[in-house]
Amino acid sequence: MDVRSRNHVTVTGRSGAPVVMLAHEFGCDQNMWRLVVPALERDLTVVLFDHVGAGRSDLSAWSQERYATLDGYVDDVLEICNELTLGPVIFVGHSVSAMMGVLAAAREPEAFAGLVLLAPSPCFVDDPATGYRGGFSAADIDELLESLEANYLGWSGAMAPVIMGNPERPELGEELTNSFCRTDPDIARIFARVTFLSDNRADLARVRVPTLVAQCSSDAIAPPEVGAFVHAQIPGSRMVTLNATGHCPQLAAPQETAAAIATFVGTAR
């Protein structure tokens, strides 16, 4: 299968410039980056793609066997990098895609000039035994997944505004709700389990490429302690706390998000 068609890969920006690869979160597609791209493509080559099962990807390529863990998505990321042959990329992963970047860079570090982990979470579930705070108890996650599986559209309408934050700008929550609702419910149920049940804390120390952890100042999904944990576990990483609030700064504060990415690209060359 053609990788570019499978993941609806698009390349824009300045040819021959450093490459940034933007990876979207659960329930979204590459359209979520549209407000960030104009600021990046002036000086950079920008690669956008849809995870299989999202957006304009080839839905026939989706299988529960391949995408029941993050490994299937990591395989896709590396195949896209190899297909495009644009050289090492700065991989910008939002939310669950941040951990895809961590796993991909640990597996093939030569493919990456750096990572930007935007609102990352290596594990959403609190671990009282170690003192780790992921933001949710195990019971919270069980309830979340049960609600999603029982009524995906209703869950989307209730959860998307919480995830987005910024209640004074309801149009942002509405956009995320609509994005969630465009996702096939059966695919969303599997991806939600991958997103909320994965535990990649032990993988962070395997990263050996320059890394920026970009944490939002207030985020109901990935609280500040999570960003601090990721920063502490990745050797030599840098951390920035954005003024942006909510879990989707590329929509809520696109200029600030683009500036953080561009600044990091400039220092990671």
CSV table of C-alpha atoms in Angstrom, one decimal:
chain,number,residue,atom,x,y,z
A,1,MET,CA,0.0,0.0,0.0
A,2,ASP,CA,1.2,3.5,-0.9
A,3,VAL,CA,2.3,5.1,2.4
A,4,ARG,CA,1.4,8.7,1.2
A,5,SER,CA,-2.1,7.7,0.3
A,6,ARG,CA,-2.6,5.5,3.4
A,7,ASN,CA,-1.8,8.4,5.7
A,8,HIS,CA,-2.9,11.2,3.4
A,9,VAL,CA,0.6,12.8,3.7
A,10,THR,CA,0.9,16.4,2.6
A,11,VAL,CA,4.2,18.3,2.4
A,12,THR,CA,4.2,22.1,2.3
A,13,GLY,CA,6.6,25.0,3.1
A,14,ARG,CA,10.1,25.8,1.9
A,15,SER,CA,12.0,23.1,0.0
A,16,GLY,CA,15.4,22.2,1.4
A,17,ALA,CA,14.7,23.7,4.8
A,18,PRO,CA,14.6,21.8,8.1
A,19,VAL,CA,11.7,19.5,8.3
A,20,VAL,CA,9.0,19.4,10.9
A,21,MET,CA,6.5,16.6,11.0
A,22,LEU,CA,3.2,17.3,12.8
A,23,ALA,CA,1.3,14.5,14.4
A,24,HIS,CA,-2.3,14.9,15.7
A,25,GLU,CA,-3.9,13.5,18.8
A,26,PHE,CA,-6.8,11.1,19.4
A,27,GLY,CA,-10.1,12.0,17.6
A,28,CYS,CA,-8.4,14.6,15.4
A,29,ASP,CA,-6.7,14.9,12.0
A,30,GLN,CA,-4.1,17.1,10.4
A,31,ASN,CA,-6.6,19.9,10.0
A,32,MET,CA,-6.0,20.6,13.7
A,33,TRP,CA,-2.6,22.1,12.7
A,34,ARG,CA,-4.0,24.6,10.2
A,35,LEU,CA,-3.5,27.7,12.3
A,36,VAL,CA,0.1,26.7,13.1
A,37,VAL,CA,1.2,25.8,9.6
A,38,PRO,CA,1.3,29.3,8.0
A,39,ALA,CA,3.9,30.5,10.6
A,40,LEU,CA,6.0,27.4,10.1
A,41,GLU,CA,6.0,26.9,6.4
A,42,ARG,CA,7.7,30.3,5.7
A,43,ASP,CA,11.0,28.9,6.9
A,44,LEU,CA,10.5,25.2,7.2
A,45,THR,CA,9.4,22.1,5.3
A,46,VAL,CA,6.2,20.9,7.0
A,47,VAL,CA,4.9,17.4,6.8
A,48,LEU,CA,1.3,16.7,7.8
A,49,PHE,CA,-0.4,13.3,7.9
A,50,ASP,CA,-3.5,11.6,9.3
A,51,HIS,CA,-3.2,8.5,11.5
A,52,VAL,CA,-4.9,5.5,9.9
A,53,GLY,CA,-8.5,5.7,10.9
A,54,ALA,CA,-8.6,9.5,11.1
A,55,GLY,CA,-9.3,12.3,8.6
A,56,ARG,CA,-8.7,11.4,5.0
A,57,SER,CA,-6.5,8.4,5.7
A,58,ASP,CA,-7.3,5.1,3.9
A,59,LEU,CA,-9.7,3.5,6.3
A,60,SER,CA,-9.3,0.1,4.5
A,61,ALA,CA,-5.7,0.1,6.0
A,62,TRP,CA,-7.0,0.0,9.5
A,63,SER,CA,-7.1,-3.2,11.5
A,64,GLN,CA,-7.6,-3.8,15.2
A,65,GLU,CA,-4.6,-6.2,15.2
A,66,ARG,CA,-2.2,-3.5,13.9
A,67,TYR,CA,-3.6,-0.6,15.8
A,68,ALA,CA,-4.4,-2.2,19.2
A,69,THR,CA,-1.1,-0.7,20.6
A,70,LEU,CA,1.0,2.3,19.8
A,71,ASP,CA,3.4,0.2,17.9
A,72,GLY,CA,1.3,0.2,14.8
A,73,TYR,CA,1.2,4.0,14.7
A,74,VAL,CA,5.0,4.1,15.4
A,75,ASP,CA,5.5,1.8,12.4
A,76,ASP,CA,3.5,4.2,10.3
A,77,VAL,CA,5.5,7.2,11.4
A,78,LEU,CA,8.8,5.5,10.5
A,79,GLU,CA,7.5,4.4,7.2
A,80,ILE,CA,6.4,7.9,6.3
A,81,CYS,CA,9.9,9.2,7.3
A,82,ASN,CA,11.5,6.5,5.1
A,83,GLU,CA,9.2,7.1,2.2
A,84,LEU,CA,9.7,10.9,2.1
A,85,THR,CA,13.5,10.7,2.4
A,86,LEU,CA,13.7,14.3,3.6
A,87,GLY,CA,16.4,13.5,6.1
A,88,PRO,CA,16.1,13.7,9.9
A,89,VAL,CA,12.9,15.4,11.0
A,90,ILE,CA,11.8,17.4,14.0
A,91,PHE,CA,8.8,15.3,15.1
A,92,VAL,CA,6.0,17.4,16.8
A,93,GLY,CA,3.7,15.0,18.6
A,94,HIS,CA,0.6,16.3,20.3
A,95,SER,CA,-0.8,14.3,23.3
A,96,VAL,CA,-0.8,10.6,22.5
A,97,SER,CA,1.3,11.3,19.4
A,98,ALA,CA,4.1,12.6,21.7
A,99,MET,CA,4.6,9.0,22.9
A,100,MET,CA,4.6,7.8,19.3
A,101,GLY,CA,7.5,10.1,18.8
A,102,VAL,CA,9.3,8.9,21.9
A,103,LEU,CA,8.9,5.3,20.7
A,104,ALA,CA,9.9,6.0,17.1
A,105,ALA,CA,13.0,8.0,18.2
A,106,ALA,CA,14.1,5.3,20.6
A,107,ARG,CA,13.8,2.7,17.8
A,108,GLU,CA,15.4,4.7,14.9
A,109,PRO,CA,17.1,7.8,16.4
A,110,GLU,CA,18.8,8.5,13.1
A,111,ALA,CA,15.4,9.4,11.6
A,112,PHE,CA,14.9,12.3,14.0
A,113,ALA,CA,16.7,15.7,14.5
A,114,GLY,CA,14.6,16.3,17.5
A,115,LEU,CA,11.2,15.9,19.3
A,116,VAL,CA,8.7,18.4,20.4
A,117,LEU,CA,6.3,16.8,22.9
A,118,LEU,CA,3.2,19.0,23.0
A,119,ALA,CA,1.0,18.4,26.1
A,120,PRO,CA,2.5,14.9,26.5
A,121,SER,CA,1.4,12.2,28.8
A,122,PRO,CA,3.3,8.9,29.1
A,123,CYS,CA,0.6,7.5,31.4
A,124,PHE,CA,-2.8,9.0,32.2
A,125,VAL,CA,-3.4,6.8,35.2
A,126,ASP,CA,-2.1,7.8,38.7
A,127,ASP,CA,0.3,5.3,40.2
A,128,PRO,CA,0.1,5.7,44.0
A,129,ALA,CA,2.8,3.1,44.6
A,130,THR,CA,5.4,5.4,42.9
A,131,GLY,CA,3.8,8.7,43.6
A,132,TYR,CA,3.3,9.3,39.9
A,133,ARG,CA,0.3,11.6,39.1
A,134,GLY,CA,-1.1,11.1,35.6
A,135,GLY,CA,-4.3,13.1,36.3
A,136,PHE,CA,-6.8,10.2,36.5
A,137,SER,CA,-7.4,7.4,38.9
A,138,ALA,CA,-7.8,3.9,37.5
A,139,ALA,CA,-11.6,4.1,38.3
A,140,ASP,CA,-11.8,7.4,36.4
A,141,ILE,CA,-10.3,5.8,33.3
A,142,ASP,CA,-12.6,2.8,33.5
A,143,GLU,CA,-15.6,5.1,33.8
A,144,LEU,CA,-14.4,7.2,30.8
A,145,LEU,CA,-13.9,4.2,28.6
A,146,GLU,CA,-17.2,2.7,29.6
A,147,SER,CA,-19.0,5.9,28.8
A,148,LEU,CA,-17.2,6.2,25.4
A,149,GLU,CA,-18.1,2.7,24.5
A,150,ALA,CA,-21.7,3.0,25.5
A,151,ASN,CA,-22.4,6.3,23.7
A,152,TYR,CA,-19.5,7.6,21.7
A,153,LEU,CA,-21.4,10.7,20.3
A,154,GLY,CA,-22.7,11.6,23.7
A,155,TRP,CA,-19.2,11.1,25.2
A,156,SER,CA,-17.7,13.3,22.5
A,157,GLY,CA,-20.1,16.1,23.3
A,158,ALA,CA,-19.4,16.0,27.0
A,159,MET,CA,-15.6,15.4,26.9
A,160,ALA,CA,-14.4,17.5,24.0
A,161,PRO,CA,-15.1,20.9,25.8
A,162,VAL,CA,-13.3,19.6,28.9
A,163,ILE,CA,-10.3,18.5,26.9
A,164,MET,CA,-10.2,21.8,25.0
A,165,GLY,CA,-10.7,24.0,28.0
A,166,ASN,CA,-11.1,27.7,27.3
A,167,PRO,CA,-14.8,27.8,28.2
A,168,GLU,CA,-14.9,31.5,27.3
A,169,ARG,CA,-14.3,30.4,23.7
A,170,PRO,CA,-17.0,27.7,23.1
A,171,GLU,CA,-16.3,27.5,19.4
A,172,LEU,CA,-13.1,25.7,20.2
A,173,GLY,CA,-14.9,23.0,22.2
A,174,GLU,CA,-17.4,22.7,19.4
A,175,GLU,CA,-14.7,22.2,16.8
A,176,LEU,CA,-13.1,19.4,18.8
A,177,THR,CA,-16.6,17.8,19.4
A,178,ASN,CA,-17.2,17.8,15.7
A,179,SER,CA,-13.8,16.3,15.0
A,180,PHE,CA,-14.5,13.5,17.5
A,181,CYS,CA,-17.9,12.9,16.0
A,182,ARG,CA,-16.4,12.5,12.5
A,183,THR,CA,-14.3,9.6,13.7
A,184,ASP,CA,-15.6,6.1,13.2
A,185,PRO,CA,-16.9,5.0,16.6
A,186,ASP,CA,-15.4,1.5,16.4
A,187,ILE,CA,-12.0,2.9,15.5
A,188,ALA,CA,-12.3,5.6,18.2
A,189,ARG,CA,-13.1,2.9,20.9
A,190,ILE,CA,-9.9,1.1,20.1
A,191,PHE,CA,-7.7,4.2,19.8
A,192,ALA,CA,-9.2,5.5,23.1
A,193,ARG,CA,-8.0,2.4,24.9
A,194,VAL,CA,-4.6,2.7,23.3
A,195,THR,CA,-4.5,6.4,24.3
A,196,PHE,CA,-5.7,6.1,27.9
A,197,LEU,CA,-4.3,2.7,29.0
A,198,SER,CA,-0.8,2.9,27.5
A,199,ASP,CA,2.1,3.3,30.0
A,200,ASN,CA,5.3,4.6,28.4
A,201,ARG,CA,7.0,6.0,31.4
A,202,ALA,CA,9.9,3.6,31.1
A,203,ASP,CA,10.5,4.5,27.5
A,204,LEU,CA,11.3,8.1,28.1
A,205,ALA,CA,14.8,7.4,29.2
A,206,ARG,CA,15.5,5.7,25.9
A,207,VAL,CA,15.3,9.0,24.0
A,208,ARG,CA,18.7,10.3,22.9
A,209,VAL,CA,17.7,13.1,20.5
A,210,PRO,CA,17.2,16.8,21.4
A,211,THR,CA,13.7,17.1,23.0
A,212,LEU,CA,11.4,20.0,23.9
A,213,VAL,CA,8.6,19.3,26.4
A,214,ALA,CA,5.9,22.0,25.8
A,215,GLN,CA,3.4,22.0,28.7
A,216,CYS,CA,0.3,24.1,28.8
A,217,SER,CA,-0.2,26.4,31.9
A,218,SER,CA,-3.5,24.7,32.7
A,219,ASP,CA,-4.5,21.4,31.2
A,220,ALA,CA,-7.2,19.1,32.6
A,221,ILE,CA,-5.9,16.1,30.7
A,222,ALA,CA,-2.1,16.5,31.2
A,223,PRO,CA,-1.5,18.4,34.5
A,224,PRO,CA,1.8,20.2,35.1
A,225,GLU,CA,3.2,17.3,37.1
A,226,VAL,CA,3.1,15.2,34.0
A,227,GLY,CA,5.1,17.6,31.9
A,228,ALA,CA,7.7,17.9,34.7
A,229,PHE,CA,7.9,14.1,34.9
A,230,VAL,CA,8.5,13.8,31.1
A,231,HIS,CA,11.2,16.5,31.3
A,232,ALA,CA,12.9,14.8,34.2
A,233,GLN,CA,13.0,11.4,32.6
A,234,ILE,CA,14.3,12.4,29.1
A,235,PRO,CA,18.1,13.1,29.3
A,236,GLY,CA,19.0,16.6,28.3
A,237,SER,CA,15.5,17.7,27.5
A,238,ARG,CA,14.2,21.2,27.7
A,239,MET,CA,10.9,22.4,28.9
A,240,VAL,CA,8.7,25.3,28.3
A,241,THR,CA,5.4,26.2,29.9
A,242,LEU,CA,3.1,27.9,27.4
A,243,ASN,CA,0.7,30.6,28.5
A,244,ALA,CA,-1.9,28.6,26.5
A,245,THR,CA,-4.6,26.8,28.5
A,246,GLY,CA,-6.4,23.6,27.7
A,247,HIS,CA,-5.1,20.5,26.0
A,248,CYS,CA,-4.9,21.8,22.4
A,249,PRO,CA,-2.6,24.9,22.2
A,250,GLN,CA,-2.3,24.6,18.4
A,251,LEU,CA,-6.0,25.8,18.3
A,252,ALA,CA,-6.2,27.9,21.4
A,253,ALA,CA,-2.8,29.7,21.0
A,254,PRO,CA,-1.4,28.9,17.5
A,255,GLN,CA,1.1,31.8,17.4
A,256,GLU,CA,2.6,30.9,20.7
A,257,THR,CA,2.7,27.2,19.8
A,258,ALA,CA,4.3,27.9,16.4
A,259,ALA,CA,6.9,30.2,18.0
A,260,ALA,CA,7.9,27.5,20.5
A,261,ILE,CA,8.3,24.9,17.7
A,262,ALA,CA,10.3,27.3,15.5
A,263,THR,CA,12.6,28.4,18.3
A,264,PHE,CA,13.4,24.8,19.1
A,265,VAL,CA,14.0,23.9,15.5
A,266,GLY,CA,16.5,26.8,15.3
A,267,THR,CA,18.4,25.5,18.3
A,268,ALA,CA,18.2,21.8,17.4
A,269,ARG,CA,19.9,22.1,14.0
